[in-house]
């Protein structure tokens, strides 16, 4: 039988609380049988648009990456898509099912409750909240095993206290304790608590458990507390770095983890880990003669156990009665807001080029950069030098850079050749398919000469070029396998004479493209700059899409990607600021006309009707000359 990977999921809404759970996760998945995922979660108050969580998601993603790097967990990955929601617990349950997680690590934000001497009071955990819902609800509806973690100082766990009463969660608490001990070369004190008259609850199970404990080299002491068990635990806790224990087997909404465990959580001086399983442990789970243990928690997880042999059981599937994923709200506005918050990245998230190269090499993919150009001698040299120097010479992120020229009449091709970049004239590529004027055909034909698994394109008229224009659009593709296409966006200052208007650029975007997409393709209404010239995608998808030949290529690709792959396959990245030569209004008018045609053509195909006649594909442009002006007809048509 093939052993399943033991998967640990750690949802974090506040990076300051993530260190302790990350340490536990790192210990549990330290060998090849375990994997852990860190899920960033941002809660947006009811009544606010989910898009308001976009910047918080970016900040949290960066903090979690830094935290995992500090822990050094080679088998811990930060999920690239931070979940933004009004009800984050529902997102966590959804993630557990998607990832088939076996254990959920939940940081406890606060363990404050009634202090000693205040008289009788309700169990404080009845009011405790985890990810926006009550602790009782989390434990009642948990779709997998759960470990609640108080405290962050778990990096040096030399002395571990393991209170055991013989309850159903003893196995999982022992596994956590062993993993922490193995990670920190520590030792475990087992405290067996019994109270009242015999027979004691769990005593039979504990008697089977006890010989196994003596076989573990990490267990250095076994202490029995016969009266006032909680006081004994707290007394021993003062000499230990962490307490690991199971929740009460008998729980309720007013005491979700039991009064003893709740008090230990509140009063223990250091970190506490409380575990609870979805399946009870029975005596038949133990095989005393062979010193082996079988059970849903132990059989699939890594345990440093000396002579303790682990048997891999048949894994129990999730029960339908346990916290099924919540239904997803498919309202267009909600879907777009959520996409905007979760799929909007910033280029600074990917500035660690060495890390990007590691991800690229681990995935075994190649990356190509195509530079479409037409008479760009003023800028093309600086662009090639900046990108080639940073992303090929210093860091081998790119496998090739190729100039795709559209028959420039200046020195564009010669400059590229001087920098050692291969040059192709797009009209000469695949001549059997004819040739059309326009950037779109240059991009489409570049797929034939570029060899990479991931293809990136950037415009060659940018005057403030920076490597982030390339690594920014590659980052999401390397981090998230479900993302197929990434668009760049930026602030675009508009130069009028000698003056620069901040944010005044992108006139066609704001006056034509975004209004029409909002009207007819509202799923794309969250794309900040649908016409940007910096984008990247996976070859496997790009080769299945048609490319419009001219100005409408970016718009057509977005619409076809939406239809072919769905919105979640698209991401966008903030590239900060882009400065280039602004076009005059007549040129923008022609661009707008072509983009409108593309959107109408796609609407015609969707609705199976004809909106444009042949005559509608030419435009009367107003020409001004000294002393007079006139109309001139020009065909503007994207094929």
XYZ file of N, CA, C and O in Angstrom, residues 323-496:
696
model
N -18.362 19.088 8.977
C -17.995 20.377 8.409
C -17.703 20.334 6.912
O -16.573 20.455 6.482
N -18.722 20.127 6.110
C -18.536 20.194 4.671
C -18.234 21.637 4.273
O -18.624 22.576 4.966
N -17.533 21.862 3.149
C -17.237 23.232 2.733
C -18.512 24.040 2.546
O -19.522 23.541 2.049
N -18.447 25.306 2.946
C -19.607 26.175 2.802
C -19.849 26.466 1.327
O -18.911 26.517 0.528
N -21.107 26.636 0.909
C -21.383 26.985 -0.478
C -20.743 28.324 -0.834
O -20.674 29.235 -0.005
N -20.245 28.435 -2.060
C -19.547 29.640 -2.498
C -20.551 30.618 -3.093
O -21.411 30.246 -3.901
N -20.459 31.888 -2.693
C -21.317 32.933 -3.239
C -20.837 33.259 -4.651
O -19.724 33.737 -4.841
N -21.675 32.999 -5.649
C -21.291 33.185 -7.044
C -21.749 34.534 -7.598
O -21.657 34.768 -8.805
N -22.259 35.422 -6.776
C -22.637 36.735 -7.252
C -21.417 37.394 -7.887
O -20.337 37.414 -7.297
N -21.585 37.959 -9.097
C -20.455 38.481 -9.855
C -19.653 39.481 -9.033
O -18.424 39.426 -8.966
N -20.316 40.417 -8.384
C -19.609 41.441 -7.623
C -18.763 40.820 -6.519
O -17.604 41.207 -6.298
N -19.313 39.834 -5.812
C -18.570 39.181 -4.729
C -17.394 38.401 -5.294
O -16.286 38.432 -4.745
N -17.619 37.689 -6.389
C -16.548 36.903 -7.014
C -15.392 37.808 -7.439
O -14.215 37.508 -7.194
N -15.717 38.944 -8.060
C -14.675 39.855 -8.539
C -13.936 40.490 -7.365
O -12.706 40.605 -7.377
N -14.673 40.907 -6.349
C -14.030 41.505 -5.175
C -13.068 40.517 -4.517
O -11.959 40.874 -4.118
N -13.499 39.277 -4.402
C -12.652 38.247 -3.782
C -11.434 37.962 -4.651
O -10.308 37.833 -4.149
N -11.639 37.871 -5.961
C -10.510 37.669 -6.876
C -9.530 38.824 -6.744
O -8.301 38.609 -6.661
N -10.030 40.049 -6.714
C -9.169 41.226 -6.634
C -8.298 41.170 -5.375
O -7.103 41.452 -5.415
N -8.919 40.801 -4.254
C -8.174 40.759 -2.990
C -7.147 39.638 -2.961
O -6.066 39.798 -2.395
N -7.451 38.494 -3.563
C -6.606 37.310 -3.441
C -5.609 37.140 -4.580
O -4.572 36.492 -4.406
N -5.896 37.697 -5.754
C -5.043 37.478 -6.926
C -4.306 38.737 -7.363
O -3.785 38.794 -8.473
N -4.274 39.754 -6.509
C -3.524 40.968 -6.800
C -2.227 40.939 -5.986
O -2.270 40.912 -4.758
N -1.094 40.942 -6.671
C 0.210 40.846 -6.031
C 0.975 42.158 -6.206
O 0.545 43.052 -6.934
N 2.117 42.256 -5.536
C 3.018 43.397 -5.702
C 4.385 42.861 -6.084
O 4.829 41.831 -5.572
N 5.073 43.580 -6.957
C 6.364 43.093 -7.450
C 7.380 42.926 -6.333
O 8.281 42.081 -6.431
N 7.251 43.699 -5.236
C 8.226 43.558 -4.148
C 8.135 42.190 -3.460
O 9.075 41.785 -2.771
N 7.003 41.480 -3.644
C 6.888 40.143 -3.077
C 7.850 39.160 -3.730
O 8.098 38.081 -3.191
N 8.400 39.526 -4.889
C 9.224 38.591 -5.660
C 10.642 39.111 -5.886
O 11.327 38.657 -6.790
N 11.089 40.086 -5.053
C 12.398 40.676 -5.277
C 13.529 39.704 -4.955
O 14.662 39.908 -5.399
N 13.248 38.643 -4.200
C 14.281 37.648 -3.882
C 14.489 36.766 -5.109
O 13.859 35.717 -5.273
N 15.400 37.195 -5.966
C 15.596 36.506 -7.250
C 16.170 35.108 -7.060
O 15.862 34.195 -7.831
N 17.002 34.945 -6.044
C 17.531 33.608 -5.782
C 16.431 32.623 -5.466
O 16.462 31.462 -5.905
N 15.431 33.071 -4.722
C 14.296 32.203 -4.385
C 13.497 31.862 -5.644
O 13.057 30.713 -5.814
N 13.314 32.836 -6.525
C 12.587 32.562 -7.773
C 13.339 31.533 -8.624
O 12.728 30.644 -9.219
N 14.656 31.668 -8.679
C 15.450 30.704 -9.452
C 15.317 29.308 -8.857
O 15.195 28.307 -9.581
N 15.325 29.210 -7.521
C 15.145 27.909 -6.872
C 13.800 27.294 -7.248
O 13.718 26.089 -7.546
N 12.737 28.091 -7.219
C 11.411 27.578 -7.575
C 11.379 27.132 -9.032
O 10.811 26.089 -9.362
N 11.993 27.920 -9.895
C 12.040 27.558 -11.314
C 12.756 26.231 -11.520
O 12.263 25.345 -12.232
N 13.917 26.077 -10.877
C 14.694 24.844 -11.054
C 13.992 23.653 -10.435
O 14.033 22.542 -10.978
N 13.335 23.870 -9.298
C 12.614 22.763 -8.657
C 11.467 22.276 -9.542
O 11.170 21.095 -9.599
N 10.820 23.186 -10.250
C 9.708 22.813 -11.125
C 10.177 22.307 -12.480
O 9.388 21.742 -13.234
N 11.445 22.531 -12.804
C 11.981 22.060 -14.071
C 11.407 22.764 -15.285
O 11.240 22.149 -16.344
N 11.114 24.067 -15.165
C 10.548 24.823 -16.280
C 11.595 25.765 -16.856
O 12.575 26.111 -16.198
N 11.373 26.156 -18.089
C 12.212 27.165 -18.734
C 11.378 28.408 -18.983
O 10.155 28.338 -19.143
N 12.062 29.567 -19.046
C 11.360 30.853 -19.155
C 11.980 31.660 -20.285
O 13.203 31.816 -20.362
N 11.115 32.177 -21.146
C 11.552 33.016 -22.272
C 10.943 34.406 -22.150
O 9.803 34.559 -21.697
N 11.712 35.408 -22.578
C 11.223 36.787 -22.631
C 11.237 37.254 -24.068
O 12.283 37.226 -24.737
N 10.089 37.673 -24.568
C 9.975 38.247 -25.900
C 9.856 39.756 -25.809
O 9.094 40.280 -24.995
N 10.600 40.452 -26.673
C 10.577 41.919 -26.693
C 10.013 42.386 -28.028
O 10.749 42.473 -29.025
N 8.709 42.660 -28.131
C 8.164 43.196 -29.372
C 8.648 44.624 -29.575
O 8.671 45.424 -28.625
N 9.052 44.963 -30.791
C 9.642 46.288 -31.004
C 9.328 46.803 -32.401
O 9.250 46.035 -33.364
N 9.192 48.117 -32.491
C 9.084 48.819 -33.767
C 9.683 50.210 -33.572
O 9.111 51.060 -32.883
N 10.882 50.393 -34.139
C 11.581 51.682 -34.073
C 11.747 52.170 -32.629
O 11.292 53.250 -32.253
N 12.442 51.369 -31.841
C 12.659 51.703 -30.430
C 14.156 51.843 -30.124
O 14.627 51.449 -29.060
N 14.928 52.433 -31.037
C 16.364 52.545 -30.825
C 16.720 53.380 -29.594
O 17.783 53.197 -28.992
N 15.838 54.281 -29.184
C 16.137 55.153 -28.052
C 16.101 54.412 -26.721
O 16.743 54.838 -25.757
N 15.368 53.306 -26.639
C 15.173 52.638 -25.342
C 15.578 51.172 -25.331
O 15.832 50.613 -24.261
N 15.634 50.518 -26.469
C 15.784 49.060 -26.480
C 17.115 48.613 -25.869
O 17.188 47.568 -25.193
N 18.186 49.381 -26.057
C 19.474 48.989 -25.504
C 19.475 48.979 -23.990
O 19.985 48.040 -23.359
N 18.921 50.036 -23.381
C 18.862 50.091 -21.916
C 18.000 48.972 -21.356
O 18.299 48.396 -20.304
N 16.925 48.645 -22.056
C 16.033 47.578 -21.587
C 16.761 46.240 -21.608
O 16.740 45.484 -20.624
N 17.427 45.921 -22.702
C 18.136 44.642 -22.799
C 19.243 44.564 -21.752
O 19.414 43.540 -21.076
N 20.005 45.653 -21.589
C 21.117 45.646 -20.634
C 20.614 45.419 -19.213
O 21.193 44.626 -18.451
N 19.524 46.101 -18.838
C 19.007 45.983 -17.467
C 18.460 44.590 -17.197
O 18.738 43.995 -16.141
N 17.694 44.051 -18.138
C 17.059 42.750 -17.913
C 18.071 41.615 -18.037
O 18.117 40.701 -17.205
N 18.908 41.685 -19.051
C 19.891 40.616 -19.263
C 20.896 40.563 -18.116
O 21.257 39.483 -17.625
N 21.345 41.718 -17.652
C 22.316 41.742 -16.578
C 21.771 41.174 -15.283
O 22.454 40.398 -14.595
N 20.525 41.517 -14.936
C 19.957 41.079 -13.657
C 19.392 39.670 -13.713
O 19.569 38.895 -12.761
N 18.726 39.320 -14.806
C 17.932 38.091 -14.832
C 18.527 36.980 -15.697
O 17.918 35.920 -15.827
N 19.699 37.222 -16.258
C 20.413 36.146 -16.963
C 21.841 36.011 -16.446
O 22.280 34.910 -16.109
N 22.559 37.136 -16.359
C 23.968 37.077 -15.963
C 24.116 36.856 -14.460
O 24.873 35.967 -14.033
N 23.399 37.655 -13.637
C 23.537 37.509 -12.177
C 22.655 36.398 -11.626
O 23.077 35.639 -10.761
N 21.441 36.317 -12.084
C 20.508 35.269 -11.653
C 19.921 34.623 -12.900
O 19.301 35.307 -13.721
N 20.088 33.312 -13.078
C 19.606 32.652 -14.304
C 18.098 32.390 -14.278
O 17.657 31.249 -14.409
N 17.329 33.463 -14.125
C 15.873 33.309 -14.119
C 15.347 33.121 -15.538
O 14.442 32.314 -15.775
N 15.905 33.870 -16.486
C 15.493 33.765 -17.884
C 16.439 32.832 -18.631
O 17.659 32.890 -18.451
N 15.872 31.997 -19.482
C 16.690 31.121 -20.317
C 16.999 31.748 -21.663
O 17.977 31.363 -22.313
N 16.186 32.702 -22.073
C 16.462 33.375 -23.344
C 15.719 34.703 -23.395
O 14.664 34.887 -22.757
N 16.304 35.649 -24.120
C 15.662 36.918 -24.464
C 15.724 37.037 -25.975
O 16.799 36.859 -26.578
N 14.599 37.312 -26.600
C 14.536 37.399 -28.065
C 13.805 38.683 -28.445
O 12.761 39.016 -27.857
N 14.360 39.401 -29.397
C 13.697 40.594 -29.929
C 12.811 40.187 -31.102
O 13.282 39.550 -32.043
N 11.553 40.546 -31.051
C 10.605 40.297 -32.142
C 10.316 41.636 -32.800
O 9.524 42.448 -32.293
N 10.969 41.890 -33.911
C 10.898 43.200 -34.552
C 9.810 43.215 -35.623
O 9.542 42.208 -36.269
N 9.206 44.366 -35.806
C 8.147 44.518 -36.815
C 8.614 45.398 -37.961
O 7.946 46.336 -38.372
N 9.813 45.094 -38.471
C 10.396 45.805 -39.614
C 10.753 47.250 -39.257
O 10.348 48.197 -39.946
N 11.502 47.406 -38.195
C 11.945 48.747 -37.801
C 12.824 49.357 -38.891
O 13.578 48.656 -39.571
N 12.737 50.671 -39.026
C 13.560 51.382 -40.010
C 14.707 52.134 -39.341
O 15.468 52.828 -40.022
N 14.832 52.016 -38.026
C 15.947 52.645 -37.324
C 16.946 51.554 -36.906
O 16.986 50.476 -37.503
N 17.737 51.760 -35.871
C 18.793 50.826 -35.471
C 18.325 49.830 -34.394
O 19.169 49.234 -33.705
N 17.053 49.623 -34.235
C 16.564 48.731 -33.179
C 17.186 47.340 -33.272
O 17.697 46.803 -32.279
N 17.165 46.745 -34.463
C 17.688 45.385 -34.604
C 19.201 45.340 -34.393
O 19.724 44.409 -33.774
N 19.907 46.335 -34.896
C 21.361 46.349 -34.747
C 21.754 46.453 -33.265
O 22.701 45.783 -32.803
N 21.049 47.264 -32.517
C 21.366 47.428 -31.093
C 21.146 46.114 -30.350
O 21.974 45.708 -29.526
N 20.043 45.452 -30.622
C 19.775 44.171 -29.963
C 20.860 43.158 -30.283
O 21.323 42.406 -29.406
N 21.306 43.114 -31.556
C 22.363 42.182 -31.947
C 23.657 42.490 -31.212
O 24.395 41.579 -30.789
N 23.968 43.767 -31.033
C 25.177 44.160 -30.308
C 25.161 43.651 -28.869
O 26.217 43.377 -28.296
N 23.992 43.533 -28.283
C 23.858 43.025 -26.912
C 23.757 41.493 -26.870
O 23.535 40.924 -25.807
N 23.913 40.845 -28.017
C 23.905 39.388 -28.046
C 22.516 38.772 -27.963
O 22.390 37.604 -27.567
N 21.494 39.515 -28.347
C 20.121 39.020 -28.289
C 19.682 38.587 -29.696
O 19.811 39.365 -30.651
N 19.162 37.367 -29.860
C 18.647 36.951 -31.169
C 17.529 37.877 -31.648
O 16.716 38.345 -30.838
N 17.491 38.129 -32.940
C 16.513 39.046 -33.532
C 15.726 38.323 -34.618
O 16.309 37.645 -35.466
N 14.414 38.468 -34.571
C 13.545 37.939 -35.626
C 12.627 39.062 -36.097
O 12.152 39.873 -35.295
N 12.397 39.081 -37.404
C 11.406 39.995 -37.964
C 10.097 39.231 -38.069
O 10.043 38.184 -38.732
N 9.064 39.717 -37.441
C 7.866 38.883 -37.318
C 7.211 38.616 -38.669
O 6.575 37.575 -38.868
N 7.374 39.524 -39.635
C 6.780 39.283 -40.953
C 7.450 38.105 -41.677
O 6.892 37.535 -42.611
N 8.664 37.724 -41.220
C 9.398 36.639 -41.872
C 9.223 35.301 -41.154
O 9.731 34.275 -41.623
N 8.528 35.299 -40.018
C 8.281 34.055 -39.294
C 7.008 33.407 -39.846
O 5.991 34.077 -40.031
N 7.048 32.119 -40.107
C 5.899 31.382 -40.640
C 5.266 32.126 -41.835
O 4.078 32.465 -41.826
N 6.029 32.391 -42.865
C 5.490 33.168 -43.999
C 4.315 32.498 -44.690
O 3.509 33.177 -45.349
N 4.198 31.181 -44.547
C 3.090 30.483 -45.206
C 1.728 30.902 -44.662
O 0.694 30.641 -45.288
N 1.713 31.531 -43.479
C 0.449 31.997 -42.909
C 0.176 33.467 -43.198
O -0.751 34.049 -42.646
N 1.007 34.062 -44.045
C 0.790 35.456 -44.392
C 1.345 36.382 -43.327
O 1.963 35.959 -42.349
N 1.120 37.656 -43.537
C 1.656 38.650 -42.613
C 0.665 39.788 -42.456
O 0.062 40.250 -43.427
N 0.482 40.227 -41.212
C -0.387 41.346 -40.918
C 0.385 42.377 -40.125
O 1.346 42.069 -39.414
N -0.027 43.582 -40.238
C 0.576 44.666 -39.472
C 0.018 44.658 -38.056
O -1.170 44.511 -37.855
N 0.897 44.763 -37.055
C 0.385 44.877 -35.694
C 1.174 44.091 -34.670
O 1.808 43.070 -34.979
N 1.135 44.572 -33.444
C 1.848 43.942 -32.341
C 1.313 42.545 -32.054
O 2.063 41.639 -31.681
N 0.005 42.358 -32.225
C -0.607 41.076 -31.906
C -0.010 39.938 -32.716
O 0.239 38.847 -32.180
N 0.228 40.186 -34.003
C 0.832 39.126 -34.804
C 2.268 38.861 -34.359
O 2.730 37.710 -34.339
N 2.981 39.906 -33.964
C 4.348 39.715 -33.477
C 4.353 38.828 -32.228
O 5.208 37.948 -32.082
N 3.399 39.022 -31.354
C 3.324 38.200 -30.151
C 2.984 36.759 -30.502
O 3.572 35.812 -29.972
N 2.011 36.587 -31.378
C 1.581 35.230 -31.745
C 2.733 34.466 -32.405
O 3.031 33.324 -32.051
N 3.425 35.106 -33.346
C 4.524 34.435 -34.031
C 5.724 34.222 -33.111
O 6.535 33.318 -33.332
N 5.845 35.043 -32.078
C 6.963 34.851 -31.152
C 6.863 33.516 -30.422
O 7.884 32.956 -29.999
N 5.648 32.989 -30.276
C 5.501 31.675 -29.641
C 6.226 30.593 -30.436
O 6.633 29.565 -29.881
N 6.397 30.824 -31.739
C 7.061 29.842 -32.596
C 8.571 29.854 -32.388
O 9.238 28.815 -32.485
N 9.149 31.012 -32.083
C 10.607 31.103 -31.960
C 11.070 31.070 -30.507
O 12.257 30.806 -30.248
N 10.194 31.338 -29.569
C 10.549 31.243 -28.153
C 10.350 29.801 -27.693
O 9.396 29.144 -28.087
N 11.238 29.321 -26.826
C 11.209 27.902 -26.457
C 10.716 27.635 -25.046
O 10.559 26.484 -24.660
N 10.487 28.660 -24.232
C 10.208 28.466 -22.821
C 8.848 27.850 -22.520
O 7.908 27.952 -23.306
N 8.769 27.225 -21.340
C 7.477 26.743 -20.835
C 6.622 27.909 -20.354
O 5.391 27.843 -20.373
N 7.279 28.958 -19.887
C 6.607 30.195 -19.493
C 7.107 31.293 -20.411
O 8.312 31.443 -20.639
N 6.181 32.067 -20.963
C 6.518 33.135 -21.900
C 6.138 34.469 -21.275
O 5.012 34.647 -20.794
N 7.076 35.412 -21.291
C 6.813 36.766 -20.808
C 7.074 37.753 -21.930
O 7.964 37.542 -22.769
N 6.290 38.819 -21.930
C 6.502 39.906 -22.883
C 6.498 41.234 -22.140
O 5.698 41.434 -21.208
N 7.384 42.135 -22.531
C 7.313 43.511 -22.039
C 7.524 44.449 -23.224
O 8.215 44.112 -24.198
N 6.921 45.638 -23.148
C 7.087 46.625 -24.208
C 8.506 47.181 -24.186
O 9.188 47.180 -23.151
N 8.938 47.687 -25.338
C 10.314 48.173 -25.455
C 10.398 49.693 -25.554
O 11.436 50.235 -25.948
N 9.330 50.392 -25.172
C 9.381 51.854 -25.170
C 9.444 52.423 -23.750
O 9.274 53.626 -23.552
N 9.695 51.556 -22.767
C 9.721 51.989 -21.367
C 11.024 52.725 -21.087
O 12.112 52.219 -21.378
N 10.923 53.917 -20.490
C 12.125 54.700 -20.213
C 12.638 54.513 -18.789
O 13.779 54.884 -18.500
N 11.833 53.977 -17.901
C 12.276 53.730 -16.519
C 12.349 52.231 -16.246
O 11.871 51.748 -15.228
N 12.990 51.508 -17.136
C 13.022 50.047 -17.047
C 13.664 49.581 -15.743
O 14.606 50.195 -15.230
N 13.153 48.503 -15.196
C 13.672 47.887 -13.976
C 13.392 46.390 -14.084
O 12.373 45.985 -14.664
N 14.252 45.526 -13.533
C 14.002 44.082 -13.618
C 12.656 43.649 -13.058
O 12.137 42.600 -13.443
N 12.038 44.453 -12.157
C 10.735 44.065 -11.597
C 9.664 43.958 -12.679
O 8.664 43.269 -12.481
N 9.858 44.651 -13.819
C 8.876 44.553 -14.901
C 8.799 43.118 -15.430
O 7.773 42.725 -15.992
N 9.871 42.344 -15.219
C 9.880 40.950 -15.662
C 9.648 40.004 -14.496
O 8.746 39.171 -14.531
N 10.460 40.123 -13.422
C 10.283 39.160 -12.325
C 8.948 39.329 -11.622
O 8.417 38.386 -11.045
N 8.376 40.545 -11.688
C 7.064 40.748 -11.080
C 5.975 39.920 -11.734
O 5.128 39.331 -11.051
N 5.990 39.836 -13.068
C 4.945 39.082 -13.758
C 5.239 37.588 -13.785
O 4.339 36.778 -14.058
N 6.491 37.195 -13.474
C 6.821 35.768 -13.415
C 6.532 35.170 -12.041
O 6.238 33.981 -11.926
N 6.633 35.984 -10.993
C 6.501 35.483 -9.631
C 5.255 34.663 -9.361
O 5.339 33.527 -8.866
N 4.052 35.190 -9.662
C 2.844 34.402 -9.382
C 2.789 33.085 -10.143
O 2.262 32.095 -9.633
N 3.335 33.044 -11.346
C 3.329 31.802 -12.125
C 4.228 30.748 -11.490
O 3.922 29.549 -11.529
N 5.340 31.172 -10.894
C 6.248 30.231 -10.257
C 5.736 29.785 -8.892
O 6.039 28.682 -8.434
N 4.950 30.623 -8.239
C 4.483 30.295 -6.893
C 3.153 29.563 -6.886
O 2.864 28.817 -5.954
N 2.314 29.785 -7.875
C 0.957 29.237 -7.852
C 0.673 28.484 -9.147
O 0.496 29.093 -10.208
N 0.636 27.155 -9.102
C 0.439 26.382 -10.339
C -0.917 26.605 -10.996
O -1.069 26.355 -12.188
N -1.909 27.077 -10.239
C -3.229 27.291 -10.831
C -3.307 28.579 -11.645
O -4.231 28.754 -12.425
N -2.371 29.494 -11.445
C -2.367 30.741 -12.217
C -1.745 30.474 -13.583
O -0.668 29.896 -13.692
N -2.440 30.894 -14.612
C -1.990 30.637 -15.980
C -1.503 31.888 -16.704
O -0.774 31.797 -17.694
N -1.900 33.058 -16.213
C -1.628 34.301 -16.959
C -1.570 35.447 -15.963
O -2.396 35.535 -15.050
N -0.571 36.319 -16.119
C -0.365 37.427 -15.181
C -0.237 38.730 -15.955
O 0.548 38.833 -16.903
N -1.006 39.729 -15.527
C -0.948 41.072 -16.107
C -0.225 42.013 -15.150
O -0.423 41.951 -13.940
N 0.586 42.908 -15.709
C 1.171 43.955 -14.900
C 0.261 45.171 -14.860
O -0.536 45.414 -15.773
N 0.348 45.938 -13.791
C -0.306 47.252 -13.740
C 0.616 48.211 -13.010
O 1.544 47.803 -12.315
N 0.376 49.504 -13.167
C 1.296 50.508 -12.653
C 0.642 51.877 -12.736
O -0.429 52.058 -13.333
N 1.317 52.851 -12.123
C 0.922 54.243 -12.293
C 1.560 54.745 -13.587
O 2.740 54.473 -13.852
N 0.787 55.497 -14.369
C 1.272 55.941 -15.676
C 1.191 57.464 -15.756
O 0.142 58.025 -16.086
N 2.281 58.164 -15.444
C 2.262 59.623 -15.571
C 2.125 60.032 -17.028
O 2.593 59.343 -17.942
N 1.459 61.169 -17.267
C 1.220 61.689 -18.610
C 2.050 62.942 -18.806
O 1.944 63.901 -18.034
N 2.901 62.939 -19.809
C 3.736 64.096 -20.100
C 3.044 64.990 -21.123
O 2.722 64.556 -22.228
N 2.783 66.250 -20.708
C 2.168 67.235 -21.586
C 3.144 68.399 -21.706
O 3.313 69.184 -20.764
